[in-house]
Coordinates of C-alpha atoms and ligand atoms in Angstrom, one line a residue:
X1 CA 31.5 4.3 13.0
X2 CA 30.6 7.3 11.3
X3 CA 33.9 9.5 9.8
X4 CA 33.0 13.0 9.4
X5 CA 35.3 14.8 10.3
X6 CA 39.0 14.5 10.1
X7 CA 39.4 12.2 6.9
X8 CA 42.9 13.9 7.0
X9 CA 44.3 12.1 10.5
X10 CA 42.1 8.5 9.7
X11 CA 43.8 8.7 5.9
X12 CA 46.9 9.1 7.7
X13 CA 46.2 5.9 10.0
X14 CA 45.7 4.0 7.1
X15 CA 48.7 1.4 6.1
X16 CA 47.0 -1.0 3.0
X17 CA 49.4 -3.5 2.2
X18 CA 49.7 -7.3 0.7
X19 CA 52.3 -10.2 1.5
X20 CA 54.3 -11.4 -1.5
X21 CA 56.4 -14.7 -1.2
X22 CA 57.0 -18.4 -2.6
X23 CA 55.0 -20.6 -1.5
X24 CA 55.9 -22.1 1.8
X25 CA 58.2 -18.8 2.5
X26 CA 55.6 -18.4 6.0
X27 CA 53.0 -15.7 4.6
X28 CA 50.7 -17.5 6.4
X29 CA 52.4 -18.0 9.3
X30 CA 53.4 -14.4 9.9
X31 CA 49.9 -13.4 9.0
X32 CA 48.6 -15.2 12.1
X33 CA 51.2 -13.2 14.1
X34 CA 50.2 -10.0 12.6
X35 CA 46.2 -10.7 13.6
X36 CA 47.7 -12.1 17.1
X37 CA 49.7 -8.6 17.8
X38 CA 46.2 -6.5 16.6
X39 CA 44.5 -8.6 18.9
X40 CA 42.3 -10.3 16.0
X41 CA 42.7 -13.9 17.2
X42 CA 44.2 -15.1 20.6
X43 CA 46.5 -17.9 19.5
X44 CA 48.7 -18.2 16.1
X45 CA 47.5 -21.5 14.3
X46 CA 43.9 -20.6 13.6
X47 CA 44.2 -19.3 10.3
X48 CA 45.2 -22.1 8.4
X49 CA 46.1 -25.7 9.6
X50 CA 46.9 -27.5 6.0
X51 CA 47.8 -30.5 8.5
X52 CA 45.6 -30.0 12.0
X53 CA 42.4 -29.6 9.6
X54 CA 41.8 -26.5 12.0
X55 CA 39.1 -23.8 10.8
X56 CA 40.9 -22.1 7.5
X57 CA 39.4 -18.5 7.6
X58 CA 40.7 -17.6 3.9
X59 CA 40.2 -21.1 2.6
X60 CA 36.5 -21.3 2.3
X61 CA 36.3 -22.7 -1.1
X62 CA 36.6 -26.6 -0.8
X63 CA 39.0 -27.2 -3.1
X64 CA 41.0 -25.0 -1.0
X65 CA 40.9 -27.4 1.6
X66 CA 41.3 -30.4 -0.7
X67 CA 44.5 -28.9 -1.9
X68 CA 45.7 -27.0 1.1
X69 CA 46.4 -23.8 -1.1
X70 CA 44.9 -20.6 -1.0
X71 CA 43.0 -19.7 -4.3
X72 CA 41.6 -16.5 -3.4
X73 CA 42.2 -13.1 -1.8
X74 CA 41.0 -11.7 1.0
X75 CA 40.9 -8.5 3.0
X76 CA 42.1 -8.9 7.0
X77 CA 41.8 -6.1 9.2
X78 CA 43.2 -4.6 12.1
X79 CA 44.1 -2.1 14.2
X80 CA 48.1 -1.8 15.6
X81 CA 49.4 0.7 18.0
X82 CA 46.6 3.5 16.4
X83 CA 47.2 2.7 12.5
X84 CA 44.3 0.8 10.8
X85 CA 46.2 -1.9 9.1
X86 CA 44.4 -3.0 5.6
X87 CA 46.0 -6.1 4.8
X88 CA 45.1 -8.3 1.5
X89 CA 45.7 -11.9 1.0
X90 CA 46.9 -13.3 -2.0
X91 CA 46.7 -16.8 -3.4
X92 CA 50.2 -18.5 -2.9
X93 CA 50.1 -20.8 -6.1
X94 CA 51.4 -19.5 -9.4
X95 CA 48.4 -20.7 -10.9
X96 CA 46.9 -17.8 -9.9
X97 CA 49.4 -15.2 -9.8
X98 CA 46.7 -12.6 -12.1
X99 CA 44.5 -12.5 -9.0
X100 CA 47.6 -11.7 -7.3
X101 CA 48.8 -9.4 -9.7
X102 CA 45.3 -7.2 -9.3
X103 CA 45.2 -7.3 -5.7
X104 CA 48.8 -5.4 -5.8
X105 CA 47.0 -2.8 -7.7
X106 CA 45.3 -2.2 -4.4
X107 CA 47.7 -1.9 -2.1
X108 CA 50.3 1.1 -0.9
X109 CA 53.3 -1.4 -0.4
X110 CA 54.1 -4.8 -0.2
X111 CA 56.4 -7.1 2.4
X112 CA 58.1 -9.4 1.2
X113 CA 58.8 -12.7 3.1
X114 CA 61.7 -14.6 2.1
X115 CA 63.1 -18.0 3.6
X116 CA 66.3 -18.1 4.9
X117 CA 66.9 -21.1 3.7
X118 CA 66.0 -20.7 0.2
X119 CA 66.5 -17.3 -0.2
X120 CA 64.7 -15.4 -3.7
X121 CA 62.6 -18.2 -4.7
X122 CA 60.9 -18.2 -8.3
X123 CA 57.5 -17.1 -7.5
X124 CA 58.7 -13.9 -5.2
X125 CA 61.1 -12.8 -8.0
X126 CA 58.0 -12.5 -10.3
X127 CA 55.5 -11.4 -7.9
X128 CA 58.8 -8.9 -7.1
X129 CA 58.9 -7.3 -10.8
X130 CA 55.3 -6.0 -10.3
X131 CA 56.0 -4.2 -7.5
X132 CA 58.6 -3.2 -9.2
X133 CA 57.3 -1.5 -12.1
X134 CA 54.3 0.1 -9.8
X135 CA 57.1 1.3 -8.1
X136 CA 55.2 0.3 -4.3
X137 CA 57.7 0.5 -0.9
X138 CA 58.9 -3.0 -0.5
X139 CA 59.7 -4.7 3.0
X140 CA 61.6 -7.7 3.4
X141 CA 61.1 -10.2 6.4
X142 CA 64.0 -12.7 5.8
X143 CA 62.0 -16.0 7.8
X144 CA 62.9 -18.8 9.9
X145 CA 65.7 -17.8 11.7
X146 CA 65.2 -20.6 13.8
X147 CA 66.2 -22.9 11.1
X148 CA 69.7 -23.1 9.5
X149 CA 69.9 -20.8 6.7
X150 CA 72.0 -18.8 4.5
X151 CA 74.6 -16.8 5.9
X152 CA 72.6 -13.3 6.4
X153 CA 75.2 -11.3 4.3
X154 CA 74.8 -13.9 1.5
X155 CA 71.1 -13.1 1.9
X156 CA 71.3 -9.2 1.4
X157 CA 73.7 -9.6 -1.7
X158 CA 70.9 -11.8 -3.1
X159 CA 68.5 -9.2 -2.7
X160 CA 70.2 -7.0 -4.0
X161 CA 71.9 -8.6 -7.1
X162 CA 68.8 -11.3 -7.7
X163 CA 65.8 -8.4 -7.7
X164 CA 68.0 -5.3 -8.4
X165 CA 66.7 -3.9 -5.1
X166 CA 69.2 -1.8 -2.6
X167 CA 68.7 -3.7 0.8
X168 CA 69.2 -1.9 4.1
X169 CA 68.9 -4.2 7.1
X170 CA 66.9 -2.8 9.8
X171 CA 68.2 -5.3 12.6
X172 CA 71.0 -8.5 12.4
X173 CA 70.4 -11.7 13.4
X174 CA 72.3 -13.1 16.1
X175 CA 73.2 -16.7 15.0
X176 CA 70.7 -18.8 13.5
X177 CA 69.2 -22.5 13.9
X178 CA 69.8 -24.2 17.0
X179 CA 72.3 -20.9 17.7
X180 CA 69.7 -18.6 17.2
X181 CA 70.0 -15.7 20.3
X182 CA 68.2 -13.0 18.5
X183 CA 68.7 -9.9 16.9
X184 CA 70.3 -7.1 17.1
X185 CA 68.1 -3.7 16.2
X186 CA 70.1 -1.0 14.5
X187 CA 68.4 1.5 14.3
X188 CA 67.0 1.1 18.1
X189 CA 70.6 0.1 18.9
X190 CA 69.5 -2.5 21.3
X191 CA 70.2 -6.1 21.5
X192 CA 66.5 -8.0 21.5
X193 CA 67.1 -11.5 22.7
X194 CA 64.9 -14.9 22.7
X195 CA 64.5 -16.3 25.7
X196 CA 62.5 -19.5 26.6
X197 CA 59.3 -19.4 26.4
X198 CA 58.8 -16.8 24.0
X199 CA 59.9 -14.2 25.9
X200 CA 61.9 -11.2 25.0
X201 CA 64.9 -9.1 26.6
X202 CA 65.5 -6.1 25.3
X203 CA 69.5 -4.7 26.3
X204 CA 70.3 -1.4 25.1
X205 CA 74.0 -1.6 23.0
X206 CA 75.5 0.6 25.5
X207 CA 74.9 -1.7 28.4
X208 CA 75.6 -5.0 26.4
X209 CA 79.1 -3.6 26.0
X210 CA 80.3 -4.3 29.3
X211 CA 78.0 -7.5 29.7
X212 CA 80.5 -10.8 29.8
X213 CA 77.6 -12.4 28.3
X214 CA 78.1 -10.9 25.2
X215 CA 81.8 -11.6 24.5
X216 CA 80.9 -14.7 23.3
X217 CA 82.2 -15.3 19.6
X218 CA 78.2 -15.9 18.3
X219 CA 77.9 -12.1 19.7
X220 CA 81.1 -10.6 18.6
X221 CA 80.3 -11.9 14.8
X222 CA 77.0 -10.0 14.9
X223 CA 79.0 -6.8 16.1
X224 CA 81.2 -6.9 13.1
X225 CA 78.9 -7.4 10.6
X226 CA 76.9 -4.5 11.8
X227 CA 80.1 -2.1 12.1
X228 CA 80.6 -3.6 8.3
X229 CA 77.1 -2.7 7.1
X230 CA 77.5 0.7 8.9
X231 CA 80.9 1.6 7.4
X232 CA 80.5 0.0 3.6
X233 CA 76.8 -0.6 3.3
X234 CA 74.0 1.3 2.1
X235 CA 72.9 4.8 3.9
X236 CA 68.9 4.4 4.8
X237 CA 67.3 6.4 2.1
X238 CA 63.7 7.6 2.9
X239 CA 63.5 8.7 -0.5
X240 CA 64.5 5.5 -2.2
X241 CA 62.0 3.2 0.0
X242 CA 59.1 5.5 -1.0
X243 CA 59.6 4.4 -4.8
X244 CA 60.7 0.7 -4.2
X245 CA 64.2 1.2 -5.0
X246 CA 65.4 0.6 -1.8
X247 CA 64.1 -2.4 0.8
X248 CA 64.4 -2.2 4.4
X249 CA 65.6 -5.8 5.6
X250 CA 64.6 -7.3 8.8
X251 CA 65.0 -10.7 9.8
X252 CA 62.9 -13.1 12.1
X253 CA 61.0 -16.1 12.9
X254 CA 57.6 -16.0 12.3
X255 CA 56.8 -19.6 13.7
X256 CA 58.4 -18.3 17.3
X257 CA 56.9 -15.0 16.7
X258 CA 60.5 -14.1 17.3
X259 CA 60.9 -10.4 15.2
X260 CA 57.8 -9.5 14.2
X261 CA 56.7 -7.2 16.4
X262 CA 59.7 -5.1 16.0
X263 CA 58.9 -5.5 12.2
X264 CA 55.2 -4.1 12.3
X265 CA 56.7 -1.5 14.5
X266 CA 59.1 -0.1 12.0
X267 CA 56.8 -0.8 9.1
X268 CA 53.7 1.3 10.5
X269 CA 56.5 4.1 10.3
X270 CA 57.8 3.7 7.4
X271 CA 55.1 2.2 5.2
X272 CA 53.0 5.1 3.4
X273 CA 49.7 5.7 4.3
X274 CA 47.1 6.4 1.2
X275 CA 48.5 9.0 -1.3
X276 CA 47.4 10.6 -4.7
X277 CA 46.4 8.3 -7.0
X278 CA 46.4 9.7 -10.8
X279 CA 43.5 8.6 -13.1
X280 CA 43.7 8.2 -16.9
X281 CA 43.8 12.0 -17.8
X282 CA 46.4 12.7 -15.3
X283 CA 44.2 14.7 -12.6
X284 CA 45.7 14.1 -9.2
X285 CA 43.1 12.7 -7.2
X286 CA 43.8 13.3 -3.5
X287 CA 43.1 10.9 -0.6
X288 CA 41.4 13.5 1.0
X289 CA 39.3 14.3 -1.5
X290 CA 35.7 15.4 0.0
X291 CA 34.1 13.1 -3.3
X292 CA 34.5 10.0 -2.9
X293 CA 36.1 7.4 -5.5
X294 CA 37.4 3.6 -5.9
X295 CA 38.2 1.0 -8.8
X296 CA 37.2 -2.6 -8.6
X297 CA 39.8 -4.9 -8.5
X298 CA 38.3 -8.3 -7.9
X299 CA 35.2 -9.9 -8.0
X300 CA 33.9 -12.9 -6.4
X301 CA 31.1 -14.9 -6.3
X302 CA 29.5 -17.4 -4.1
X303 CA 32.1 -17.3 -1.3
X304 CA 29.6 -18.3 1.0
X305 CA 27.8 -21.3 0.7
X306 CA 24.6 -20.2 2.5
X307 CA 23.9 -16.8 0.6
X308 CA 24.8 -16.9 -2.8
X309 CA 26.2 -13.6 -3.5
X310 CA 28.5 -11.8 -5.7
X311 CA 30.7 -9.6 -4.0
X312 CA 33.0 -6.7 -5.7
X313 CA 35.9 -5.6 -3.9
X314 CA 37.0 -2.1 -4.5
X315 CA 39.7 0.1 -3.1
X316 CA 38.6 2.8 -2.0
X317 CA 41.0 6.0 -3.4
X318 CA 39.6 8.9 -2.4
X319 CA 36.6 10.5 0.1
X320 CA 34.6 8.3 2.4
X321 CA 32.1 5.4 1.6
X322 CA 29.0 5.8 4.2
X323 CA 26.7 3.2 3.5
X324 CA 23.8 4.4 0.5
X325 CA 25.7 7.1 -1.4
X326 CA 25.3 7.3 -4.8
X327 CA 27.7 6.2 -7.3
X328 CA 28.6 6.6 -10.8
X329 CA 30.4 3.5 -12.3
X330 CA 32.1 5.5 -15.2
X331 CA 32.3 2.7 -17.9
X332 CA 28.5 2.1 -17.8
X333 CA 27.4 5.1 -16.9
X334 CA 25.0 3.9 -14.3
X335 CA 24.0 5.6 -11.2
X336 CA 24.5 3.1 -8.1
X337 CA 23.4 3.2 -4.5
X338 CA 26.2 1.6 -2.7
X339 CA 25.3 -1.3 0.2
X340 CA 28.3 -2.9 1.3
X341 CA 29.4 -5.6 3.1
X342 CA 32.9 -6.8 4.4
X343 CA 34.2 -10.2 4.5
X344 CA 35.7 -10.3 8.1
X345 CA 37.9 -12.6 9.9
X346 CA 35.5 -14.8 11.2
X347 CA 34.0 -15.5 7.9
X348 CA 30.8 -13.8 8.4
X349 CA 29.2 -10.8 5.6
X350 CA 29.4 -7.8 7.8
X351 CA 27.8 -4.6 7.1
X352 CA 30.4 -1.6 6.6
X353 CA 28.7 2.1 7.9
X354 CA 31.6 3.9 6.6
X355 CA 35.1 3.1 5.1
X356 CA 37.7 6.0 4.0
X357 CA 40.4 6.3 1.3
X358 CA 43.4 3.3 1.6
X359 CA 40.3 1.1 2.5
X360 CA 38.8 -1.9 0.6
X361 CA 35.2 -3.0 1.0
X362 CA 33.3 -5.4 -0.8
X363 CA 30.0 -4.7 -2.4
X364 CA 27.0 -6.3 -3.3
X365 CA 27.1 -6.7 -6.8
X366 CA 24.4 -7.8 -9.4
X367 CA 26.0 -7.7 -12.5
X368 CA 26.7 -4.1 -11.9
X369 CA 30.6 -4.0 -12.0
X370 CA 33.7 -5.5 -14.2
X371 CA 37.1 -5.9 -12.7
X372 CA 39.1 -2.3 -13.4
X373 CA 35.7 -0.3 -12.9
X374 CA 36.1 3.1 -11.5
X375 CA 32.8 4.8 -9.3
X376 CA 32.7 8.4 -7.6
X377 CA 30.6 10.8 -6.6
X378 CA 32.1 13.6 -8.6
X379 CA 30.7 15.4 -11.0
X380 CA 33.7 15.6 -13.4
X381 CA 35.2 12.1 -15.5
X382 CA 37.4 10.0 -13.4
X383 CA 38.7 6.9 -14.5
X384 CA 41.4 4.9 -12.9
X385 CA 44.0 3.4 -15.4
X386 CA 43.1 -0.7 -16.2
X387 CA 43.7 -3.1 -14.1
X388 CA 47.3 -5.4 -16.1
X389 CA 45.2 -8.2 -17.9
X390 CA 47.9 -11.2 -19.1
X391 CA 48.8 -13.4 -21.8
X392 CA 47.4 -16.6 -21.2
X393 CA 49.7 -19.3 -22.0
X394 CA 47.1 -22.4 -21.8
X395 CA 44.1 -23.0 -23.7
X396 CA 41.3 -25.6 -23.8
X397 CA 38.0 -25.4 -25.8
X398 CA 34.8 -25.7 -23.3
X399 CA 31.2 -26.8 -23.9
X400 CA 28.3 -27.8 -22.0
X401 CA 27.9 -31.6 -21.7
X402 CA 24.7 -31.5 -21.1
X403 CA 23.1 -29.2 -23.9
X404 CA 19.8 -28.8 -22.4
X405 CA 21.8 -26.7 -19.8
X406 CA 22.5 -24.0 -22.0
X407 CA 21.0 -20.8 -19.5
X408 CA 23.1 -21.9 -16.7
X409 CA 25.9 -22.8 -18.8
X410 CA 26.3 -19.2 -20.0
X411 CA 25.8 -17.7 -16.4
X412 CA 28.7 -19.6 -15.2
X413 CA 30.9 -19.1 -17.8
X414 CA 30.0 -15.6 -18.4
X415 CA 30.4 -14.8 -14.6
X416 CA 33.8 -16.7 -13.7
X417 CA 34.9 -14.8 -16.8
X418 CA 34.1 -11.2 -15.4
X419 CA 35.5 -12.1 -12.1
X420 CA 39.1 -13.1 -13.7
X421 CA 39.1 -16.3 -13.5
X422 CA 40.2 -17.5 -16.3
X423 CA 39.8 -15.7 -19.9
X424 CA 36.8 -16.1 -22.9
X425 CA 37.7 -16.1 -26.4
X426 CA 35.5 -17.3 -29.2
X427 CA 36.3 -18.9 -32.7
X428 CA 35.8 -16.5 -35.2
X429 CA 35.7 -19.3 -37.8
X430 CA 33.2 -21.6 -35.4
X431 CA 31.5 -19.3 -32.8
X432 CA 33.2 -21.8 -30.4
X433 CA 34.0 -20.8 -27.1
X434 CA 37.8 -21.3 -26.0
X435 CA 39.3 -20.4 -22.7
X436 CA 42.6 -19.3 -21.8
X437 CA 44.8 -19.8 -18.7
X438 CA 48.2 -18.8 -17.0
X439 CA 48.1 -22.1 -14.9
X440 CA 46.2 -25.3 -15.3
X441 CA 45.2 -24.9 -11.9
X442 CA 42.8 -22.0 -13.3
X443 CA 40.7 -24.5 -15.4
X444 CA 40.3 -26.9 -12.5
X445 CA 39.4 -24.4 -10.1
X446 CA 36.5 -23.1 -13.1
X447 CA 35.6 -27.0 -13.8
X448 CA 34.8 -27.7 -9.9
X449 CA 33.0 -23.8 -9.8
X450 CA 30.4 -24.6 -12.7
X451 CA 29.4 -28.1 -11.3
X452 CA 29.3 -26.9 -7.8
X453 CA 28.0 -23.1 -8.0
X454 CA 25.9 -23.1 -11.8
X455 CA 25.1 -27.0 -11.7
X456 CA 26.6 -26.9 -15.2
X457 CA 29.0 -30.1 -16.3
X458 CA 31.6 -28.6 -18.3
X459 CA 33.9 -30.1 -21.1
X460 CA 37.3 -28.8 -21.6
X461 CA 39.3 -30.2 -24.3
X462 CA 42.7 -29.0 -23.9
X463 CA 44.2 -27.3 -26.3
X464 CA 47.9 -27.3 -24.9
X465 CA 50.5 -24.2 -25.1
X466 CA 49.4 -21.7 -27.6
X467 CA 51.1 -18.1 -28.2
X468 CA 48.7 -15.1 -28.2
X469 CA 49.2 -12.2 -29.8
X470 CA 46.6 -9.3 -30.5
X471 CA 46.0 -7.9 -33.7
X472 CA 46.8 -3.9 -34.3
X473 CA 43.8 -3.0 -36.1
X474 CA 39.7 -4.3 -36.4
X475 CA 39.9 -5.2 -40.3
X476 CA 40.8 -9.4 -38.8
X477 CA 38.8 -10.2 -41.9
X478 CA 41.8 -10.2 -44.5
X479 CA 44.1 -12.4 -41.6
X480 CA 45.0 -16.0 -43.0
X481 CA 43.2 -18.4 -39.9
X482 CA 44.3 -21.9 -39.8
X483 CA 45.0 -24.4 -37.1
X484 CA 48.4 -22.8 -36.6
X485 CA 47.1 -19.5 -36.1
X486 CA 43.8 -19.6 -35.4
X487 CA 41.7 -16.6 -35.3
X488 CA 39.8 -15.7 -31.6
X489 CA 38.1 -12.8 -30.1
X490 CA 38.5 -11.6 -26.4
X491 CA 35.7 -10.3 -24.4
X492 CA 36.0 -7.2 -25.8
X493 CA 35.4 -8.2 -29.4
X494 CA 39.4 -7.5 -30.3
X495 CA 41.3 -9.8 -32.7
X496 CA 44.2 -12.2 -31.6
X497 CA 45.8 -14.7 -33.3
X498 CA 46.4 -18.3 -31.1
X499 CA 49.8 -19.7 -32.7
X500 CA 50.5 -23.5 -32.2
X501 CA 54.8 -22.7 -31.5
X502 CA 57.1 -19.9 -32.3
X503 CA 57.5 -21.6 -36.0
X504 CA 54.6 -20.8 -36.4
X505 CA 54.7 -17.4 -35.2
X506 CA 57.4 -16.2 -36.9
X507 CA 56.2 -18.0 -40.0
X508 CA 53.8 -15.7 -40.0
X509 CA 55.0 -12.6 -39.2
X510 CA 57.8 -13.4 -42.3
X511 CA 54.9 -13.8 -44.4
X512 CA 52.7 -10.6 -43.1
X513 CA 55.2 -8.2 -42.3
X514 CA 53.3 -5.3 -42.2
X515 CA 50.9 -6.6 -39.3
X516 CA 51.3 -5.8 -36.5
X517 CA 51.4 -9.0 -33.6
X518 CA 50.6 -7.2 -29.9
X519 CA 51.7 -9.5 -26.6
X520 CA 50.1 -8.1 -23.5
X521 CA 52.0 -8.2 -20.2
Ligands
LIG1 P1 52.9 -19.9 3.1 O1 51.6 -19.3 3.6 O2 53.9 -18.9 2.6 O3 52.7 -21.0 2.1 O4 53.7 -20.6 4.3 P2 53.1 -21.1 5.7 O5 53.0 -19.9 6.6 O6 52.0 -22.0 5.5 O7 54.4 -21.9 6.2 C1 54.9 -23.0 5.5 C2 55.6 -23.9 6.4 O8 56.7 -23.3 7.0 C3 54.7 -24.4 7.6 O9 55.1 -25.7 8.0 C4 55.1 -23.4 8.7 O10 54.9 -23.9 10.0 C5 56.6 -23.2 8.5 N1 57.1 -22.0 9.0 C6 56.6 -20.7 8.8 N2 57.4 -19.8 9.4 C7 58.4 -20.5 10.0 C8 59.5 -20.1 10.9 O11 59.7 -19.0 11.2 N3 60.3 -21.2 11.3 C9 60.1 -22.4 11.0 N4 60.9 -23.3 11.4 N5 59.0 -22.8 10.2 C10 58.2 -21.9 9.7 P3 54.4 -27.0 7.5 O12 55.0 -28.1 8.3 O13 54.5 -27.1 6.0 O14 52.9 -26.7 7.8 P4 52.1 -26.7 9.2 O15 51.6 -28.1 9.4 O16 53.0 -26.2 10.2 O17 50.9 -25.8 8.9

């Protein structure tokens, strides 16, 4: 499909947006209910079957399927009741919470999926402080209401005092567990109730007043909670959801698909379709921008087996991508003619004619792109602000095992590196190559990607815990370097210091008080 004209109405149609929960919380689950209600799969279960061993569309790296987790993150999309729905995976293990951390770069909000049961778990309080400070609309799906949980009031005073969030609940549950009736929608004021075999009655309040049905205590509980919220709680605040500040609640069962098509319902109208993005000299780059523009903000290699490519996912922030226009890529300089491809729900490299602003596409990439990368077609500078790059925690020295594999070796390392899979730092003392980590997973999933994808054995000699901190300044020269600080470079040839413990850091710092130690986010 070609867009010409109209890039105003399809920008508007556009709702980009990525899942952010603990692990277990049901992001997969309710992500099988979101491609069954766009009509992108005809049962819920195909996605992912950790136990059935069923086809795993986002799991296509074996040790995905070894471990039953999702390392990478991918792009799903679909079209719901005339909004193209953009919606990007992220990995569920903490491990590899910097992936996750770039893909919410990308996106225009985030839903958040909570577990009754469990309430703010650890991983969706920290995936929770980026959106945060992006300041991206949050949505909250409180899950398994088929299940015993938390009382729902305890819930929304968690929200609110755990993450410093105002909640509004958009519907009640009616009961829960074995109890569970349904929920009541406030702001369609109508009673939606679960009935066997999945289906749904809908009772509008003022005809549920003068049903005996309803007199029942389970009922009358819901009623007065709702009169609570709508006498002491918070007022709906359009305003407040557009920066984050304030979530809109629902609640739901995304097992029974009970609640979630009421949810994708209010979100497409609430949920903000692509705006203004600002780039590093403050110009407002409009959506609708007739140039078009994008940053990269992941890059992947070799996800399929059979064609070993290397794939660069951008989001695309202004303008419209129609497949061979010209590029610049503003770090290099270099001119590029664009050939794209998307990575579809079946798995297979699809060609994409034309994509517009909230989009993401992938492109073919030879070594043209780093992660953070801006490209347009317009004539003036335009570069996106840097995608957050972290303080690893872990470090391990690598080396080929087999020396006489010293080209492939390189490759590997210097390609897993650009993609953000782990980070490179060398020895300043040595020349010795160290790499650093936020989660031991990173350096398995690296170890398992050079045998299998660069035939290269790798050593890694751990390290352990080590405490970076960059240097203010190039002159790294004059620095003491010792085992307890030891001297590295990053990728982009600035100084850090590795310290062994917090002794030793603030050793240091007593004895060197007029340098200045940098920790990154
Ligand atoms: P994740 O992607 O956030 O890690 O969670 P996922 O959807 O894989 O769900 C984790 C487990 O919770 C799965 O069970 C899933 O069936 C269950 N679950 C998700 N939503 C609901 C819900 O609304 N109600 C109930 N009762 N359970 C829910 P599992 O036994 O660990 O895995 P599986 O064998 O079912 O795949």
């Amino acid at each position: 499909m070609k867009i010409k004209k109209n890039l105003n109405n399809e920008v508007k149609k556009r709702r980009t947006f990525a899942i952010i929960s603990h692990p277990d919380a049901g992001k997969t689950t309710i992500t099988e209910q979101f491609l069954l209600a766009g009509n992108v799969i005809r049962t819920a279960g195909t996605v992912k079957g950790k136990k059935t061993g069923k086809f795993a569309q986002s799991d296509w790296m074996e040790i995905e399927k070894k471990r039953g987790i999702s390392v990478t993150s991918t792009v799903l999309e679909f079209n719901y009741c005339g909004c193209k729905i953009n919606l990007l995976d992220t990995p569920g293990h903490e491990d590899f919470s910097e992936d996750t951390y770039r893909t919410l770069s990308a996106v225009d909000s985030a839903v958040m999926v909570i577990d009754a049961a469990k309430g703010i778990e650890a991983q969706t309080k920290k995936l929770f402080k980026v959106t945060k400070e992006r300041g991206i609309p949050l949505f909250t799906f409180i899950n398994k209401l088929d299940r015993e949980g938390k009382e729902p009031m305890d819930l929304v005073d968690e929200i609110e005092n755990t993450l410093g969030i105002e909640g509004y609940p958009m519907n009640w549950p009616i009961g829960m567990g074995k109890n569970f009736r349904g929920i009541y929608n406030i702001t369609k004021n109508r009673l939606e109730l679960n009935l066997p075999q999945n289906k749904i009655e809908m009772v509008p309040l003022t005809k549920a007043k003068n049903d005996q049905r309803f007199k029942e205590a389970i009922y009358q509980e819901a009623f007065a909670d709702v009169s609570l919220l709508k006498e002491a709680g918070n007022k709906f605040d359009s305003a407040k959801v557009a920066v984050g500040e304030q979530t809109p609640i629902f609640f739901g069962s995304a097992l029974t698909n009970f609640g979630v098509k009421t949810f994708l319902d209010e979100f497409i109208q609430l949920a903000p379709s692509p705006s203004v993005h600002q780039d590093l000299a403050k110009q407002n780059i409009d959506p609708n921008d007739s140039e078009f523009s994008a940053f990269v903000f992941k890059i992947q290699a070799n996800m399929n087996p059979h064609h070993r490519d290397r794939i660069a996912f951008i989001r695309i922030c202004s303008g419209e991508f129609t497949k061979g226009i010209e590029v610049k890529n503003e770090r290099s300089g270099k001119f590029l003619k664009l050939n794209s491809s998307t990575i579809n729900q079946t798995g297979s490299n699809d060609q994409v004619e034309a994509a517009i602003a909230g989009d993401i596409i992938g492109l073919f990439d030879n070594g043209n792109y780093q992660i953070g990368d801006t490209i347009h077609t317009g004539k003036k500078e335009l570069v996106y602000p840097p995608l957050p790059t972290f303080t690893p925690e872990l470090f391990c020295r690598v080396r080929a095992k087999n020396v006489m594999k010293q080209k492939s070796y390189h490759k590997g390392v210097n390609q897993l590196v650009s993609e953000g899979s782990v980070q490179l730092f060398k020895e300043v003392s040595t020349g010795d190559y160290i790499l650093g980590a936020v989660g031991q997973l990173q350096f398995e999933v690296f170890t398992f990607r050079m045998i299998n994808e660069y035939n290269s054995e790798v050593e890694l000699i751990p390290m352990g815990k080590r405490i970076a901190r960059w240097l203010d300044g190039s002159k790294a020269e004059e620095y003491d370097s010792s085992s307890r600080n030891l001297l590295v470079q990053d990728i982009h040839n600035d100084y850090l210091f590795l310290f062994e413990n917090n002794f030793a850091l603030s050793w240091y710092q007593d004895k060197h008080p007029k340098i200045k130690l940098i920790k990154k986010l």
